[in-house]
Short mmCIF file of C-alpha atoms in Angstrom, two decimals:
data_model
loop_
_atom_site.label_atom_id
_atom_site.label_comp_id
_atom_site.label_asym_id
_atom_site.label_seq_id
_atom_site.Cartn_x
_atom_site.Cartn_y
_atom_site.Cartn_z
CA UNK A 1 -6.08 24.28 3.79
CA UNK A 2 -8.97 23.19 2.22
CA UNK A 3 -9.35 19.54 1.06
CA UNK A 4 -10.52 17.91 -2.28
CA UNK A 5 -14.02 18.59 -2.87
CA UNK A 6 -16.29 16.41 -4.84
CA UNK A 7 -20.17 16.64 -5.52
CA UNK A 8 -22.83 15.26 -5.43
CA UNK A 9 -22.07 12.89 -2.41
CA UNK A 10 -24.80 10.53 -3.55
CA UNK A 11 -25.99 9.45 -6.76
CA UNK A 12 -28.86 6.88 -7.39
CA UNK A 13 -29.51 6.87 -11.01
CA UNK A 14 -31.21 4.20 -13.18
CA UNK A 15 -29.29 2.28 -16.16
CA UNK A 16 -28.83 3.66 -19.53
CA UNK A 17 -28.72 7.16 -17.49
CA UNK A 18 -26.07 9.59 -17.97
CA UNK A 19 -24.28 11.11 -14.55
CA UNK A 20 -21.90 13.81 -14.08
CA UNK A 21 -19.46 14.32 -11.06
CA UNK A 22 -17.46 17.24 -10.15
CA UNK A 23 -14.02 17.89 -8.44
CA UNK A 24 -12.22 20.88 -7.16
CA UNK A 25 -8.69 20.12 -6.06
CA UNK A 26 -6.46 21.58 -3.48
CA UNK A 27 -5.44 24.98 -4.77
CA UNK A 28 -2.43 24.67 -6.47
CA UNK A 29 -2.05 21.02 -7.15
CA UNK A 30 -1.77 21.03 -10.85
CA UNK A 31 -2.59 17.06 -11.08
CA UNK A 32 -6.02 15.44 -10.77
CA UNK A 33 -6.78 12.18 -10.29
CA UNK A 34 -10.44 10.42 -10.78
CA UNK A 35 -10.37 6.50 -9.28
CA UNK A 36 -13.10 3.98 -9.36
CA UNK A 37 -13.84 2.24 -6.12
CA UNK A 38 -15.91 -0.97 -6.42
CA UNK A 39 -17.26 -2.27 -3.15
CA UNK A 40 -14.60 -4.67 -1.65
CA UNK A 41 -11.88 -3.13 -3.70
CA UNK A 42 -9.28 -0.76 -3.56
CA UNK A 43 -9.53 2.40 -5.62
CA UNK A 44 -8.36 1.94 -9.62
CA UNK A 45 -7.01 5.13 -11.83
CA UNK A 46 -9.77 5.87 -14.22
CA UNK A 47 -7.53 9.26 -15.44
CA UNK A 48 -4.59 11.30 -14.28
CA UNK A 49 -4.67 15.00 -15.59
CA UNK A 50 -1.71 17.47 -15.47
CA UNK A 51 -2.99 20.79 -15.40
CA UNK A 52 -5.61 20.69 -18.23
CA UNK A 53 -4.05 17.83 -19.66
CA UNK A 54 -4.25 13.80 -19.97
CA UNK A 55 -1.36 12.13 -18.61
CA UNK A 56 -2.93 8.84 -18.28
CA UNK A 57 -6.61 7.12 -19.38
CA UNK A 58 -5.48 3.84 -20.40
CA UNK A 59 -8.21 2.57 -17.80
CA UNK A 60 -10.60 4.86 -18.54
CA UNK A 61 -13.70 2.78 -20.57
CA UNK A 62 -13.65 5.68 -23.43
CA UNK A 63 -16.66 4.26 -24.78
CA UNK A 64 -19.09 5.30 -21.61
CA UNK A 65 -16.72 7.50 -19.74
CA UNK A 66 -15.31 11.04 -20.26
CA UNK A 67 -13.44 13.46 -18.14
CA UNK A 68 -12.14 17.35 -18.70
CA UNK A 69 -10.35 19.51 -16.86
CA UNK A 70 -10.62 22.73 -19.41
CA UNK A 71 -8.86 25.38 -17.40
CA UNK A 72 -6.46 23.11 -15.29
CA UNK A 73 -8.64 23.45 -11.71
CA UNK A 74 -12.05 21.73 -11.55
CA UNK A 75 -12.85 18.59 -13.41
CA UNK A 76 -15.87 17.09 -14.38
CA UNK A 77 -16.22 12.93 -14.95
CA UNK A 78 -19.09 11.72 -17.26
CA UNK A 79 -20.89 8.38 -17.89
CA UNK A 80 -23.05 8.06 -20.87
CA UNK A 81 -24.93 5.88 -20.71
CA UNK A 82 -24.50 4.26 -17.13
CA UNK A 83 -24.21 0.74 -16.79
CA UNK A 84 -25.02 -1.57 -13.17
CA UNK A 85 -21.56 -2.26 -12.96
CA UNK A 86 -20.83 1.51 -12.59
CA UNK A 87 -22.16 1.33 -9.03
CA UNK A 88 -19.01 2.43 -7.24
CA UNK A 89 -17.32 4.99 -5.33
CA UNK A 90 -16.03 7.42 -7.68
CA UNK A 91 -12.90 9.65 -6.01
CA UNK A 92 -11.03 12.61 -7.17
CA UNK A 93 -7.53 13.25 -5.81
CA UNK A 94 -4.82 15.83 -6.29
CA UNK A 95 -1.22 16.34 -5.78
CA UNK A 96 1.67 18.92 -5.87
CA UNK A 97 4.32 17.74 -8.32
CA UNK A 98 3.72 14.07 -8.30
CA UNK A 99 2.67 12.40 -4.95
CA UNK A 100 1.08 12.02 -2.16
CA UNK A 101 -2.27 12.50 -3.13
CA UNK A 102 -4.70 13.90 -1.17
CA UNK A 103 -8.25 12.58 -1.73
CA UNK A 104 -11.66 13.80 -1.62
CA UNK A 105 -14.87 12.39 -0.21
CA UNK A 106 -15.95 10.75 -2.95
CA UNK A 107 -19.12 10.30 -5.03
CA UNK A 108 -20.88 6.85 -4.20
CA UNK A 109 -23.38 5.96 -7.57
CA UNK A 110 -25.88 3.42 -7.20
CA UNK A 111 -26.89 2.24 -10.68
CA UNK A 112 -30.33 0.71 -10.54
CA UNK B 1 1.95 -3.99 -15.05
CA UNK B 2 2.36 -3.53 -11.61
CA UNK B 3 0.15 -5.24 -9.02
CA UNK B 4 -0.46 -4.76 -5.25
CA UNK B 5 -1.21 -7.82 -3.06
CA UNK B 6 -3.26 -7.29 0.46
CA UNK B 7 -3.54 -10.75 1.90
CA UNK B 8 -5.95 -10.23 4.56
CA UNK B 9 -8.88 -8.99 3.69
CA UNK B 10 -10.32 -8.84 7.01
CA UNK B 11 -8.49 -8.58 10.95
CA UNK B 12 -10.14 -8.74 14.46
CA UNK B 13 -8.08 -7.93 17.06
CA UNK B 14 -8.52 -6.47 20.62
CA UNK B 15 -7.03 -3.43 21.95
CA UNK B 16 -3.52 -3.39 22.97
CA UNK B 17 -2.38 -6.31 20.57
CA UNK B 18 0.05 -5.90 18.26
CA UNK B 19 -0.81 -5.39 14.40
CA UNK B 20 1.09 -6.49 11.16
CA UNK B 21 -0.51 -6.17 7.86
CA UNK B 22 0.85 -7.87 4.59
CA UNK B 23 1.26 -6.10 1.43
CA UNK B 24 3.21 -7.60 -1.32
CA UNK B 25 4.02 -5.62 -4.67
CA UNK B 26 5.01 -7.19 -8.25
CA UNK B 27 7.23 -4.46 -9.84
CA UNK B 28 11.20 -5.35 -10.33
CA UNK B 29 12.09 -1.58 -10.85
CA UNK B 30 12.53 1.51 -7.72
CA UNK B 31 8.83 2.39 -6.28
CA UNK B 32 7.36 4.72 -4.00
CA UNK B 33 5.03 2.88 -1.00
CA UNK B 34 2.22 4.30 0.46
CA UNK B 35 -0.24 2.91 3.10
CA UNK B 36 -3.70 4.75 3.54
CA UNK B 37 -6.15 4.92 5.57
CA UNK B 38 -9.83 5.15 5.39
CA UNK B 39 -12.15 5.57 8.81
CA UNK B 40 -15.81 5.22 8.73
CA UNK B 41 -17.31 7.30 7.38
CA UNK B 42 -14.14 9.48 5.86
CA UNK B 43 -12.38 9.57 3.21
CA UNK B 44 -8.70 8.14 2.26
CA UNK B 45 -5.89 9.61 4.25
CA UNK B 46 -2.06 9.00 3.76
CA UNK B 47 -0.61 7.39 6.86
CA UNK B 48 3.01 7.12 5.43
CA UNK B 49 5.01 6.93 2.57
CA UNK B 50 8.49 5.22 1.34
CA UNK B 51 10.45 6.87 -1.38
CA UNK B 52 14.14 6.36 -0.30
CA UNK B 53 16.48 6.05 2.24
CA UNK B 54 15.42 4.09 5.78
CA UNK B 55 13.42 1.20 4.56
CA UNK B 56 11.96 1.61 8.42
CA UNK B 57 9.21 4.12 8.10
CA UNK B 58 7.18 5.87 11.14
CA UNK B 59 3.85 7.23 10.42
CA UNK B 60 1.09 8.79 11.97
CA UNK B 61 -0.65 7.77 15.14
CA UNK B 62 1.86 5.61 16.18
CA UNK B 63 2.15 3.24 12.42
CA UNK B 64 5.40 2.06 10.94
CA UNK B 65 6.18 0.11 7.77
CA UNK B 66 9.21 -1.91 6.56
CA UNK B 67 10.39 -1.59 2.90
CA UNK B 68 11.94 -5.20 2.15
CA UNK B 69 13.30 -4.99 -1.13
CA UNK B 70 14.26 -8.86 -1.45
CA UNK B 71 10.33 -9.27 -0.10
CA UNK B 72 8.69 -6.98 -2.49
CA UNK B 73 7.03 -6.23 0.63
CA UNK B 74 5.68 -3.04 2.87
CA UNK B 75 3.99 -4.50 5.75
CA UNK B 76 2.25 -2.00 8.09
CA UNK B 77 2.87 -2.37 11.68
CA UNK B 78 1.54 -0.84 15.32
CA UNK B 79 3.10 -2.16 18.69
CA UNK B 80 -0.93 -1.50 20.62
CA UNK B 81 -3.77 -0.84 18.78
CA UNK B 82 -6.32 0.97 19.37
CA UNK B 83 -10.28 0.65 19.13
CA UNK B 84 -9.52 4.03 17.30
CA UNK B 85 -7.68 2.28 14.74
CA UNK B 86 -10.70 0.71 13.39
CA UNK B 87 -10.92 1.27 9.60
CA UNK B 88 -10.08 0.05 6.46
CA UNK B 89 -5.93 -0.07 5.19
CA UNK B 90 -4.78 0.25 1.65
CA UNK B 91 -1.19 -0.69 0.47
CA UNK B 92 -0.14 1.58 -2.46
CA UNK B 93 2.55 1.27 -5.06
CA UNK B 94 4.23 3.88 -7.50
CA UNK B 95 6.53 2.68 -10.15
CA UNK B 96 8.96 5.42 -10.26
CA UNK B 97 9.29 5.22 -14.17
CA UNK B 98 5.17 5.66 -14.34
CA UNK B 99 2.62 8.34 -12.88
CA UNK B 100 0.11 5.79 -12.00
CA UNK B 101 -0.45 4.85 -8.34
CA UNK B 102 -2.11 1.08 -7.59
CA UNK B 103 -3.97 0.31 -4.93
CA UNK B 104 -4.27 -3.14 -2.93
CA UNK B 105 -7.57 -4.49 -2.24
CA UNK B 106 -7.69 -3.23 1.37
CA UNK B 107 -8.00 -4.94 4.47
CA UNK B 108 -10.39 -3.99 7.03
CA UNK B 109 -8.88 -3.55 10.91
CA UNK B 110 -11.47 -4.32 13.36
CA UNK B 111 -10.64 -3.12 17.09
CA UNK B 112 -12.64 -4.69 19.91
CA UNK B 113 -12.46 -2.51 22.74
#
């Protein structure tokens, strides 16, 4: 069974630039999650989708972060404009019927 | 809001030593509990989980964890660690009433050969 795919694996941008991350969940998984993992900390949930609807985005900084899952499969997470403190690993996870969640390899973002 | 505490940030052990990593959470209701592991250069993987029933849960690679409701704890144990157990370990909690999985800050384990 293929796992959760994410791209790119690494991204370096300057502050105030925009960036987008892509996630392809495990086939058949209705629930998709985006997490932010700052160095030395545990992952923090940014947004959770159930199919193409948002279940929880209470911790998403909506002034600069946006996410969509238009067809209920792939998802993109965008940051516009990026700040230095956005440097982190962005993890995508998916699950069927709730938990447990399966994680992708993450995208490591460095904002200079 | 629920929170998860992992008090040991770094642990260094020799091979064959016993391991216990602490995890405490703050939530008074029913919870689901998890331990995830991240080996160097790899993604997060589920080690074990507790939903209900026997509070002593056995996971992969000889790991186990015990849910003690009165102490709000879910400590991870392994009787004899191996060099290959070198990794970062994350405890996570989900309140039954909600959707959010809350992670602890992680414990970085280094096992010396």
